[in-house]
Amino acid sequence: MGTSKGYKLPAGGNWKPLKKQANSFVSGSSDASPSASQLLRSYVHANGGASSFAKGGGPSGSGGAGGRAPARSTGKRFAKFLSDFSTGGLAFALSEVGLQDLIGKPAGDISAALLDALAGPASTLDQHAARQALNDVIDESLVGADTYEDVEAALARVIAEADLFRILAKFFGAYLYRRFCRDFYESWVAKVGAGEAALKLQAIKDCIESAVKSKLAGREIKGVEWGKAEGTRLSEEVLRDVLDIFGVIS
């Protein structure tokens, strides 16, 4: 959950007031302490706004605006996998990502291989955040699954209960949370201890999940060719929709 060794937050621009807000939020030092939503708004703004953040930019990103945008790429691959599953079942979807050897294997083997295939390595801080977010969503989707048949049934339930747009938005919400944890977890632990830091981070997570669920209700994605440029564009649009929830300028 913490930051990588030697990682430091940017010092200039909107980061100085953001850090002050974050310290006030975690310590509850005054009646004027920001809400979780207000803090998230300032956080996205400090990263350059929704548009820059969605493109992989921002001062705490891995490559700046126009960079590789690992969250967008991971989201696109995840969406394509789920779309392939809806079209042809688990065996077809696994084969499409080169995991045909996993057909019939236990859930643990499938989830680990999917994480590598869809998120790739964690060579940069942003890639690590995207990988953690996907792991969160896969783990939640496959909770209680042990066998290959369990995985197929679990994914079928997930898709039946939630449109692909909402699943993708959930992933991007998890990515926003993981980015936030990376930037503030260690300093919050140093300031208030691990227990209180965990409670405050849970409040951030709950805020993101509640906002994504309520603000993006009713949206749908159908008939998308995820393996092409259309998939890249839509993946970025959904990420920006998630970031725009918090009312930041882009």
Backbone as CSV, one residue per row, in Angstrom:
resi,resn,N_x,N_y,N_z,CA_x,CA_y,CA_z,C_x,C_y,C_z
1,MET,0.820,-1.208,0.000,0.000,0.000,0.000,0.853,1.256,0.000
2,GLY,2.050,1.168,0.535,2.880,2.348,0.719,3.582,2.803,-0.533
3,THR,4.322,3.894,-0.403,5.101,4.414,-1.511,6.374,3.612,-1.680
4,SER,6.998,3.730,-2.845,8.254,3.047,-3.077,9.389,3.782,-2.385
5,LYS,10.435,3.044,-2.057,11.563,3.629,-1.359,12.172,4.762,-2.166
6,GLY,12.379,5.889,-1.525,12.993,7.030,-2.182,12.031,7.900,-2.958
7,TYR,10.759,7.511,-3.036,9.776,8.295,-3.775,9.361,9.520,-2.975
8,LYS,9.334,10.663,-3.639,8.925,11.897,-2.993,7.859,12.593,-3.826
9,LEU,6.896,13.169,-3.143,5.862,13.928,-3.836,6.431,15.213,-4.397
10,PRO,5.845,15.719,-5.487,6.265,17.020,-6.009,6.113,18.103,-4.945
11,ALA,6.918,19.146,-5.052,6.919,20.183,-4.022,6.182,21.445,-4.443
12,GLY,6.078,21.701,-5.733,5.534,22.971,-6.184,4.089,22.907,-6.614
13,GLY,3.651,23.992,-7.272,2.307,24.054,-7.831,1.227,23.838,-6.790
14,ASN,0.239,23.029,-7.155,-0.892,22.769,-6.263,-0.604,21.703,-5.212
15,TRP,0.610,21.163,-5.224,0.932,20.113,-4.256,1.111,20.655,-2.842
16,LYS,1.589,21.875,-2.707,1.784,22.434,-1.362,0.458,22.565,-0.610
17,PRO,-0.576,23.196,-1.184,-1.857,23.246,-0.474,-2.508,21.866,-0.336
18,LEU,-2.268,20.972,-1.312,-2.813,19.623,-1.218,-2.239,18.891,-0.008
19,LYS,-0.938,18.996,0.186,-0.308,18.323,1.328,-0.858,18.864,2.640
20,LYS,-1.107,20.144,2.686,-1.678,20.755,3.893,-3.083,20.205,4.147
21,GLN,-3.871,20.104,3.072,-5.212,19.534,3.191,-5.150,18.079,3.650
22,ALA,-4.226,17.323,3.081,-4.100,15.908,3.417,-3.733,15.726,4.887
23,ASN,-2.827,16.562,5.385,-2.446,16.486,6.793,-3.615,16.834,7.702
24,SER,-4.392,17.817,7.297,-5.558,18.211,8.084,-6.608,17.108,8.085
25,PHE,-6.796,16.467,6.926,-7.787,15.390,6.813,-7.417,14.209,7.693
26,VAL,-6.156,13.785,7.643,-5.769,12.572,8.366,-5.708,12.796,9.865
27,SER,-5.413,14.026,10.286,-5.306,14.298,11.718,-6.608,14.807,12.311
28,GLY,-7.547,15.265,11.434,-8.785,15.850,11.929,-8.507,17.016,12.845
29,SER,-7.536,17.831,12.437,-6.992,18.860,13.330,-7.881,20.077,13.498
30,SER,-8.903,20.226,12.642,-9.756,21.398,12.786,-11.123,21.134,12.173
31,ASP,-12.064,21.980,12.521,-13.408,21.856,11.942,-13.390,22.139,10.443
32,ALA,-12.312,22.792,10.003,-12.194,23.140,8.590,-11.500,22.048,7.772
33,SER,-11.233,20.892,8.387,-10.592,19.801,7.663,-11.453,19.409,6.461
34,PRO,-10.819,19.137,5.328,-11.590,18.817,4.114,-12.291,17.472,4.230
35,SER,-13.349,17.304,3.464,-13.996,16.005,3.343,-13.161,15.131,2.406
36,ALA,-13.473,13.842,2.363,-12.773,12.949,1.447,-12.959,13.406,0.004
37,SER,-14.161,13.831,-0.340,-14.435,14.286,-1.695,-13.634,15.537,-2.040
38,GLN,-13.552,16.476,-1.106,-12.779,17.696,-1.330,-11.296,17.382,-1.505
39,LEU,-10.794,16.450,-0.711,-9.384,16.083,-0.812,-9.100,15.409,-2.150
40,LEU,-9.992,14.551,-2.597,-9.813,13.907,-3.895,-9.871,14.917,-5.031
41,ARG,-10.730,15.911,-4.898,-10.804,16.964,-5.903,-9.466,17.691,-6.011
42,SER,-8.895,18.024,-4.878,-7.600,18.708,-4.872,-6.503,17.800,-5.414
43,TYR,-6.596,16.504,-5.135,-5.588,15.553,-5.586,-5.570,15.440,-7.110
44,VAL,-6.737,15.297,-7.708,-6.796,15.193,-9.168,-6.339,16.507,-9.805
45,HIS,-6.729,17.627,-9.197,-6.316,18.934,-9.711,-4.800,19.084,-9.652
46,ALA,-4.174,18.631,-8.572,-2.719,18.727,-8.444,-2.006,17.889,-9.492
47,ASN,-2.683,16.837,-9.976,-2.110,15.992,-11.023,-2.410,16.509,-12.422
48,GLY,-2.824,17.754,-12.517,-3.016,18.373,-13.818,-4.444,18.398,-14.301
49,GLY,-5.382,17.924,-13.474,-6.781,17.877,-13.886,-7.129,16.553,-14.533
50,ALA,-8.394,16.341,-14.760,-8.878,15.053,-15.250,-8.278,14.664,-16.588
51,SER,-8.138,15.608,-17.496,-7.650,15.283,-18.831,-6.212,14.794,-18.800
52,SER,-5.343,15.529,-18.111,-3.942,15.132,-18.009,-3.791,13.829,-17.249
53,PHE,-4.522,13.714,-16.148,-4.470,12.499,-15.328,-4.890,11.288,-16.153
54,ALA,-5.936,11.409,-16.944,-6.450,10.295,-17.736,-5.479,9.859,-18.828
55,LYS,-4.622,10.770,-19.250,-3.633,10.451,-20.277,-2.348,9.899,-19.683
56,GLY,-2.311,9.748,-18.364,-1.114,9.221,-17.715,-0.193,10.305,-17.226
57,GLY,-0.672,11.543,-17.210,0.181,12.654,-16.823,0.051,13.034,-15.372
58,GLY,0.414,14.276,-15.094,0.395,14.769,-13.736,1.760,14.660,-13.108
59,PRO,2.087,15.546,-12.175,3.399,15.542,-11.544,3.763,14.232,-10.872
60,SER,2.772,13.468,-10.360,3.116,12.216,-9.688,2.938,11.011,-10.600
61,GLY,2.681,11.265,-11.899,2.540,10.170,-12.845,3.886,9.625,-13.264
62,SER,3.870,8.610,-14.118,5.115,7.952,-14.493,5.748,8.527,-15.738
63,GLY,4.929,9.187,-16.564,5.511,9.606,-17.820,5.067,10.958,-18.297
64,GLY,4.290,11.681,-17.496,3.813,12.980,-17.934,2.677,12.840,-18.913
65,ALA,2.032,13.962,-19.216,0.927,13.942,-20.160,1.396,13.372,-21.489
66,GLY,0.587,12.486,-22.041,0.971,11.853,-23.292,1.866,10.658,-23.103
67,GLY,2.120,10.230,-21.835,2.950,9.082,-21.561,2.221,7.792,-21.900
68,ARG,2.724,6.689,-21.390,2.190,5.393,-21.769,0.814,5.114,-21.161
69,ALA,0.452,5.845,-20.147,-0.873,5.718,-19.541,-1.213,4.262,-19.238
70,PRO,-0.491,3.643,-18.299,-0.714,2.219,-18.028,-2.126,1.886,-17.562
71,ALA,-2.782,2.780,-16.826,-4.146,2.488,-16.373,-5.088,2.382,-17.569
72,ARG,-4.957,3.309,-18.504,-5.796,3.281,-19.704,-5.565,2.000,-20.494
73,SER,-4.293,1.606,-20.656,-3.967,0.404,-21.419,-4.455,-0.851,-20.717
74,THR,-4.279,-0.904,-19.401,-4.750,-2.054,-18.636,-6.268,-2.146,-18.683
75,GLY,-6.934,-1.001,-18.554,-8.384,-0.981,-18.633,-8.887,-1.478,-19.973
76,LYS,-8.224,-1.081,-21.032,-8.612,-1.525,-22.378,-8.473,-3.041,-22.506
77,ARG,-7.358,-3.593,-22.031,-7.145,-5.045,-22.121,-8.142,-5.802,-21.242
78,PHE,-8.438,-5.256,-20.070,-9.413,-5.877,-19.171,-10.801,-5.893,-19.818
79,ALA,-11.172,-4.779,-20.418,-12.472,-4.697,-21.082,-12.555,-5.676,-22.246
80,LYS,-11.475,-5.800,-23.004,-11.478,-6.741,-24.135,-11.619,-8.176,-23.633
81,PHE,-10.938,-8.497,-22.540,-11.051,-9.848,-21.987,-12.494,-10.151,-21.583
82,LEU,-13.129,-9.224,-20.901,-14.511,-9.429,-20.476,-15.456,-9.500,-21.664
83,SER,-15.184,-8.684,-22.680,-16.005,-8.718,-23.891,-15.852,-10.059,-24.600
84,ASP,-14.623,-10.559,-24.675,-14.383,-11.867,-25.283,-15.071,-12.970,-24.479
85,PHE,-15.053,-12.841,-23.156,-15.736,-13.811,-22.307,-17.233,-13.828,-22.612
86,SER,-17.813,-12.647,-22.742,-19.241,-12.558,-23.046,-19.565,-13.181,-24.390
87,THR,-18.623,-13.069,-25.326,-18.846,-13.583,-26.681,-18.679,-15.094,-26.766
88,GLY,-17.596,-15.606,-26.173,-17.272,-17.019,-26.400,-16.940,-17.838,-25.178
89,GLY,-17.110,-17.279,-23.978,-16.828,-18.042,-22.772,-15.383,-17.918,-22.320
90,LEU,-15.074,-18.564,-21.208,-13.763,-18.412,-20.590,-12.634,-18.984,-21.437
91,ALA,-12.847,-20.147,-22.026,-11.791,-20.752,-22.849,-11.409,-19.829,-24.010
92,PHE,-12.395,-19.238,-24.647,-12.135,-18.320,-25.758,-11.385,-17.074,-25.271
93,ALA,-11.840,-16.501,-24.161,-11.213,-15.283,-23.647,-9.774,-15.538,-23.232
94,LEU,-9.507,-16.667,-22.593,-8.132,-17.000,-22.209,-7.251,-17.189,-23.444
95,SER,-7.785,-17.859,-24.447,-7.011,-18.078,-25.677,-6.665,-16.766,-26.361
96,GLU,-7.574,-15.793,-26.296,-7.355,-14.507,-26.944,-6.207,-13.719,-26.309
97,VAL,-5.883,-14.022,-25.057,-4.745,-13.338,-24.411,-3.560,-14.290,-24.249
98,GLY,-3.572,-15.374,-25.010,-2.437,-16.294,-25.011,-2.343,-17.190,-23.796
99,LEU,-3.468,-17.394,-23.116,-3.461,-18.202,-21.894,-4.244,-19.502,-22.079
100,GLN,-4.205,-20.067,-23.266,-4.947,-21.291,-23.518,-4.471,-22.446,-22.639
101,ASP,-3.233,-22.387,-22.172,-2.729,-23.445,-21.290,-3.419,-23.424,-19.926
102,LEU,-4.120,-22.326,-19.625,-4.809,-22.204,-18.337,-6.221,-22.788,-18.375
103,ILE,-6.688,-23.230,-19.543,-8.024,-23.812,-19.640,-8.095,-25.052,-18.755
104,GLY,-9.044,-25.052,-17.836,-9.211,-26.176,-16.924,-8.402,-26.079,-15.643
105,LYS,-7.570,-25.033,-15.511,-6.713,-24.883,-14.333,-7.478,-24.243,-13.167
106,PRO,-6.931,-24.345,-11.938,-7.590,-23.759,-10.760,-7.665,-22.237,-10.826
107,ALA,-8.539,-21.686,-10.001,-8.775,-20.236,-9.993,-7.511,-19.445,-9.679
108,GLY,-6.713,-19.922,-8.724,-5.505,-19.193,-8.353,-4.542,-19.035,-9.510
109,ASP,-4.378,-20.086,-10.295,-3.492,-20.028,-11.465,-4.028,-19.043,-12.498
110,ILE,-5.334,-19.053,-12.700,-5.947,-18.181,-13.709,-5.832,-16.721,-13.298
111,SER,-6.143,-16.408,-12.043,-6.108,-15.011,-11.612,-4.697,-14.443,-11.684
112,ALA,-3.688,-15.223,-11.298,-2.303,-14.750,-11.356,-1.858,-14.512,-12.794
113,ALA,-2.214,-15.441,-13.675,-1.826,-15.304,-15.078,-2.557,-14.148,-15.749
114,LEU,-3.824,-13.948,-15.393,-4.577,-12.830,-15.952,-3.961,-11.502,-15.560
115,LEU,-3.519,-11.402,-14.310,-2.901,-10.162,-13.853,-1.673,-9.838,-14.688
116,ASP,-0.848,-10.838,-14.958,0.349,-10.612,-15.776,-0.021,-10.266,-17.214
117,ALA,-1.031,-10.952,-17.750,-1.391,-10.749,-19.154,-2.068,-9.409,-19.397
118,LEU,-2.886,-8.965,-18.458,-3.675,-7.749,-18.676,-3.001,-6.490,-18.137
119,ALA,-2.233,-6.627,-17.054,-1.593,-5.447,-16.467,-0.121,-5.356,-16.812
120,GLY,0.515,-6.486,-17.066,1.929,-6.459,-17.387,2.787,-6.211,-16.153
121,PRO,4.063,-5.866,-16.357,4.982,-5.679,-15.240,4.707,-4.381,-14.481
122,ALA,5.282,-4.270,-13.308,5.153,-3.047,-12.511,6.501,-2.331,-12.514
123,SER,6.947,-1.943,-13.705,8.266,-1.332,-13.860,8.308,0.111,-13.398
124,THR,7.168,0.796,-13.409,7.093,2.174,-12.951,6.056,2.263,-11.832
125,LEU,6.065,3.372,-11.123,5.108,3.568,-10.040,3.668,3.534,-10.548
126,ASP,3.434,4.124,-11.713,2.072,4.162,-12.246,1.633,2.789,-12.728
127,GLN,2.543,2.034,-13.321,2.224,0.663,-13.711,1.889,-0.170,-12.476
128,HIS,2.608,0.061,-11.399,2.348,-0.663,-10.154,0.950,-0.352,-9.629
129,ALA,0.550,0.925,-9.685,-0.780,1.313,-9.217,-1.868,0.671,-10.069
130,ALA,-1.666,0.649,-11.387,-2.643,0.031,-12.284,-2.735,-1.472,-12.032
131,ARG,-1.600,-2.102,-11.787,-1.569,-3.538,-11.519,-2.281,-3.855,-10.200
132,GLN,-2.018,-3.043,-9.172,-2.703,-3.240,-7.891,-4.215,-3.099,-8.044
133,ALA,-4.631,-2.102,-8.811,-6.060,-1.869,-9.010,-6.720,-3.053,-9.705
134,LEU,-6.079,-3.574,-10.737,-6.644,-4.728,-11.437,-6.695,-5.943,-10.514
135,ASN,-5.653,-6.120,-9.715,-5.640,-7.229,-8.767,-6.811,-7.119,-7.788
136,ASP,-7.094,-5.882,-7.340,-8.232,-5.657,-6.442,-9.539,-6.107,-7.086
137,VAL,-9.735,-5.710,-8.339,-10.988,-6.015,-9.026,-11.109,-7.507,-9.338
138,ILE,-10.008,-8.125,-9.772,-10.039,-9.563,-10.057,-10.320,-10.348,-8.782
139,ASP,-9.630,-9.989,-7.695,-9.844,-10.695,-6.425,-11.297,-10.595,-5.973
140,GLU,-11.866,-9.394,-6.090,-13.259,-9.211,-5.688,-14.204,-10.002,-6.592
141,SER,-13.896,-10.031,-7.875,-14.755,-10.735,-8.831,-14.724,-12.245,-8.614
142,LEU,-13.567,-12.768,-8.193,-13.401,-14.220,-8.081,-13.425,-14.708,-6.636
143,VAL,-13.911,-13.895,-5.712,-13.953,-14.308,-4.313,-14.747,-15.612,-4.167
144,GLY,-14.151,-16.574,-3.475,-14.803,-17.863,-3.275,-14.602,-18.854,-4.401
145,ALA,-13.981,-18.429,-5.500,-13.766,-19.330,-6.644,-12.531,-20.199,-6.407
146,ASP,-12.659,-21.491,-6.662,-11.540,-22.417,-6.505,-11.201,-23.131,-7.809
147,THR,-12.215,-23.549,-8.529,-12.006,-24.334,-9.740,-12.182,-23.491,-10.997
148,TYR,-11.822,-24.079,-12.119,-12.028,-23.434,-13.417,-13.502,-23.096,-13.625
149,GLU,-14.355,-24.040,-13.269,-15.796,-23.830,-13.424,-16.283,-22.703,-12.514
150,ASP,-15.663,-22.582,-11.325,-16.004,-21.487,-10.417,-15.670,-20.134,-11.046
151,VAL,-14.523,-20.058,-11.700,-14.108,-18.814,-12.349,-15.098,-18.434,-13.435
152,GLU,-15.481,-19.404,-14.245,-16.420,-19.129,-15.331,-17.758,-18.642,-14.781
153,ALA,-18.222,-19.283,-13.714,-19.501,-18.890,-13.111,-19.401,-17.514,-12.468
154,ALA,-18.274,-17.230,-11.807,-18.098,-15.943,-11.138,-18.074,-14.797,-12.139
155,LEU,-17.343,-14.972,-13.235,-17.275,-13.922,-14.252,-18.631,-13.717,-14.917
156,ALA,-19.357,-14.798,-15.118,-20.694,-14.676,-15.696,-21.609,-13.870,-14.785
157,ARG,-21.498,-14.078,-13.468,-22.305,-13.314,-12.513,-21.927,-11.840,-12.536
158,VAL,-20.631,-11.571,-12.563,-20.165,-10.186,-12.567,-20.712,-9.433,-13.769
159,ILE,-20.630,-10.041,-14.931,-21.097,-9.396,-16.158,-22.620,-9.271,-16.179
160,ALA,-23.305,-10.255,-15.609,-24.772,-10.192,-15.560,-25.247,-9.086,-14.627
161,GLU,-24.480,-8.835,-13.558,-24.888,-7.856,-12.548,-24.472,-6.433,-12.895
162,ALA,-23.438,-6.273,-13.710,-22.914,-4.936,-13.996,-22.518,-4.810,-15.458
163,ASP,-22.970,-3.739,-16.097,-22.563,-3.437,-17.460,-21.055,-3.246,-17.519
164,LEU,-20.482,-3.490,-18.688,-19.043,-3.373,-18.859,-18.551,-1.975,-18.481
165,PHE,-19.361,-0.955,-18.723,-18.962,0.408,-18.340,-18.724,0.489,-16.841
166,ARG,-19.629,-0.064,-16.046,-19.503,0.030,-14.586,-18.329,-0.793,-14.066
167,ILE,-18.056,-1.938,-14.712,-16.901,-2.740,-14.309,-15.614,-1.977,-14.583
168,LEU,-15.552,-1.349,-15.765,-14.373,-0.576,-16.124,-14.226,0.646,-15.213
169,ALA,-15.346,1.302,-14.903,-15.308,2.446,-13.992,-14.846,2.016,-12.604
170,LYS,-15.246,0.843,-12.168,-14.806,0.317,-10.873,-13.294,0.139,-10.865
171,PHE,-12.753,-0.395,-11.954,-11.295,-0.546,-12.055,-10.596,0.804,-11.966
172,PHE,-11.100,1.800,-12.694,-10.452,3.102,-12.670,-10.603,3.795,-11.313
173,GLY,-11.714,3.529,-10.618,-11.849,4.030,-9.258,-10.804,3.406,-8.350
174,ALA,-10.569,2.102,-8.529,-9.544,1.414,-7.750,-8.154,1.957,-8.083
175,TYR,-7.947,2.327,-9.339,-6.665,2.919,-9.746,-6.451,4.268,-9.072
176,LEU,-7.473,5.106,-9.047,-7.374,6.397,-8.372,-7.026,6.190,-6.897
177,TYR,-7.673,5.231,-6.268,-7.400,4.939,-4.858,-5.961,4.470,-4.669
178,ARG,-5.487,3.590,-5.526,-4.122,3.085,-5.390,-3.085,4.179,-5.624
179,ARG,-3.357,5.080,-6.551,-2.460,6.224,-6.746,-2.419,7.084,-5.486
180,PHE,-3.592,7.327,-4.903,-3.664,8.145,-3.695,-2.911,7.473,-2.551
181,CYS,-3.107,6.165,-2.372,-2.388,5.429,-1.327,-0.880,5.540,-1.510
182,ARG,-0.455,5.377,-2.747,0.976,5.462,-3.035,1.554,6.792,-2.597
183,ASP,0.798,7.860,-2.775,1.311,9.199,-2.508,1.220,9.606,-1.038
184,PHE,0.301,8.999,-0.272,0.083,9.508,1.089,0.202,8.472,2.209
185,TYR,0.193,7.194,1.899,0.157,6.191,2.961,1.313,6.347,3.958
186,GLU,2.524,6.397,3.486,3.664,6.408,4.399,3.708,7.669,5.250
187,SER,3.399,8.802,4.668,3.422,10.042,5.454,2.293,10.052,6.479
188,TRP,1.159,9.461,6.138,0.043,9.390,7.085,0.363,8.444,8.236
189,VAL,1.009,7.327,7.951,1.405,6.400,9.013,2.381,7.091,9.963
190,ALA,3.326,7.832,9.392,4.293,8.543,10.227,3.614,9.599,11.098
191,LYS,2.531,10.170,10.583,1.865,11.255,11.295,0.885,10.762,12.358
192,VAL,0.084,9.740,12.041,-0.982,9.323,12.964,-0.954,7.837,13.318
193,GLY,-0.031,7.078,12.746,0.024,5.653,13.017,-0.734,4.838,11.978
194,ALA,-0.399,3.543,11.905,-0.964,2.681,10.859,-2.473,2.517,10.989
195,GLY,-2.965,2.381,12.213,-4.394,2.159,12.398,-5.239,3.314,11.928
196,GLU,-4.894,4.535,12.363,-5.663,5.712,11.965,-5.494,6.000,10.474
197,ALA,-4.285,5.788,9.950,-4.066,5.988,8.515,-4.955,5.048,7.699
198,ALA,-5.078,3.795,8.148,-5.920,2.829,7.436,-7.386,3.256,7.447
199,LEU,-7.842,3.792,8.575,-9.228,4.260,8.661,-9.480,5.421,7.699
200,LYS,-8.542,6.338,7.627,-8.707,7.492,6.744,-8.642,7.078,5.276
201,LEU,-7.778,6.127,4.968,-7.711,5.643,3.595,-8.973,4.876,3.225
202,GLN,-9.561,4.180,4.190,-10.824,3.505,3.924,-11.913,4.518,3.592
203,ALA,-11.872,5.679,4.261,-12.836,6.738,3.964,-12.653,7.249,2.531
204,ILE,-11.406,7.351,2.090,-11.123,7.759,0.705,-11.653,6.705,-0.263
205,LYS,-11.400,5.443,0.037,-11.860,4.353,-0.827,-13.379,4.319,-0.904
206,ASP,-14.029,4.446,0.246,-15.495,4.424,0.276,-16.074,5.588,-0.526
207,CYS,-15.436,6.748,-0.429,-15.891,7.927,-1.163,-15.812,7.683,-2.670
208,ILE,-14.704,7.127,-3.127,-14.531,6.857,-4.554,-15.571,5.852,-5.034
209,GLU,-15.714,4.747,-4.311,-16.638,3.693,-4.746,-18.086,4.177,-4.757
210,SER,-18.462,4.940,-3.727,-19.827,5.460,-3.667,-20.088,6.440,-4.801
211,ALA,-19.110,7.312,-5.065,-19.282,8.309,-6.120,-19.376,7.661,-7.492
212,VAL,-18.512,6.684,-7.753,-18.539,5.985,-9.045,-19.881,5.293,-9.239
213,LYS,-20.365,4.642,-8.195,-21.626,3.913,-8.288,-22.817,4.838,-8.525
214,SER,-22.843,5.970,-7.825,-24.006,6.860,-7.916,-23.948,7.815,-9.102
215,LYS,-22.789,8.364,-9.378,-22.671,9.388,-10.417,-22.659,8.825,-11.832
216,LEU,-22.259,7.562,-11.965,-22.144,6.989,-13.306,-23.190,5.921,-13.564
217,ALA,-24.240,5.904,-12.757,-25.307,4.923,-12.939,-26.010,5.122,-14.269
218,GLY,-26.380,4.017,-14.909,-27.136,4.100,-16.147,-26.310,4.179,-17.409
219,ARG,-24.993,4.329,-17.275,-24.139,4.380,-18.463,-23.892,2.974,-18.982
220,GLU,-23.754,2.829,-20.285,-23.512,1.529,-20.891,-22.502,1.641,-22.029
221,ILE,-21.827,0.531,-22.289,-20.926,0.422,-23.434,-21.298,-0.846,-24.179
222,LYS,-21.591,-0.727,-25.453,-21.965,-1.893,-26.249,-21.309,-1.817,-27.626
223,GLY,-20.999,-2.980,-28.170,-20.510,-3.075,-29.531,-19.164,-2.426,-29.790
224,VAL,-18.284,-2.445,-28.806,-16.967,-1.805,-28.945,-15.934,-2.828,-29.414
225,GLU,-15.107,-2.451,-30.373,-13.974,-3.282,-30.786,-12.783,-2.874,-29.923
226,TRP,-12.647,-3.541,-28.791,-11.672,-3.126,-27.784,-10.229,-3.276,-28.244
227,GLY,-9.979,-4.136,-29.183,-8.615,-4.335,-29.643,-8.118,-3.264,-30.591
228,LYS,-8.987,-2.328,-30.953,-8.606,-1.286,-31.908,-8.546,0.085,-31.227
229,ALA,-8.324,1.122,-32.022,-8.179,2.480,-31.475,-9.421,2.917,-30.713
230,GLU,-10.570,2.422,-31.122,-11.816,2.757,-30.430,-11.753,2.333,-28.967
231,GLY,-11.138,1.200,-28.713,-11.006,0.722,-27.348,-10.136,1.619,-26.512
232,THR,-9.041,2.102,-27.085,-8.155,3.027,-26.377,-8.889,4.310,-26.034
233,ARG,-9.628,4.836,-27.002,-10.358,6.087,-26.789,-11.410,5.935,-25.695
234,LEU,-12.166,4.860,-25.755,-13.216,4.667,-24.768,-12.657,4.388,-23.379
235,SER,-11.552,3.668,-23.312,-10.928,3.414,-22.018,-10.508,4.729,-21.364
236,GLU,-9.912,5.614,-22.146,-9.524,6.920,-21.614,-10.746,7.739,-21.220
237,GLU,-11.818,7.652,-22.001,-13.032,8.405,-21.689,-13.653,7.958,-20.366
238,VAL,-13.668,6.642,-20.127,-14.231,6.147,-18.873,-13.371,6.587,-17.699
239,LEU,-12.047,6.525,-17.855,-11.159,7.005,-16.788,-11.416,8.482,-16.515
240,ARG,-11.559,9.259,-17.575,-11.821,10.678,-17.360,-13.185,10.888,-16.705
241,ASP,-14.176,10.093,-17.071,-15.490,10.198,-16.425,-15.366,9.984,-14.918
242,VAL,-14.554,9.033,-14.519,-14.350,8.757,-13.102,-13.683,9.957,-12.430
243,LEU,-12.659,10.496,-13.058,-11.944,11.628,-12.474,-12.799,12.891,-12.446
244,ASP,-13.647,13.053,-13.455,-14.506,14.233,-13.542,-15.565,14.269,-12.443
245,ILE,-15.829,13.135,-11.822,-16.811,13.084,-10.740,-16.493,14.107,-9.665
246,PHE,-15.224,14.318,-9.435,-14.819,15.163,-8.327,-14.736,16.638,-8.700
247,GLY,-15.262,16.989,-9.867,-15.467,18.381,-10.220,-14.217,19.187,-10.446
248,VAL,-13.175,18.538,-10.916,-11.937,19.267,-11.159,-11.961,19.870,-12.552
249,ILE,-11.160,20.881,-12.731,-11.010,21.463,-14.055,-10.100,20.587,-14.868
250,SER,-10.293,20.559,-16.158,-9.463,19.700,-17.001,-8.574,20.529,-17.908
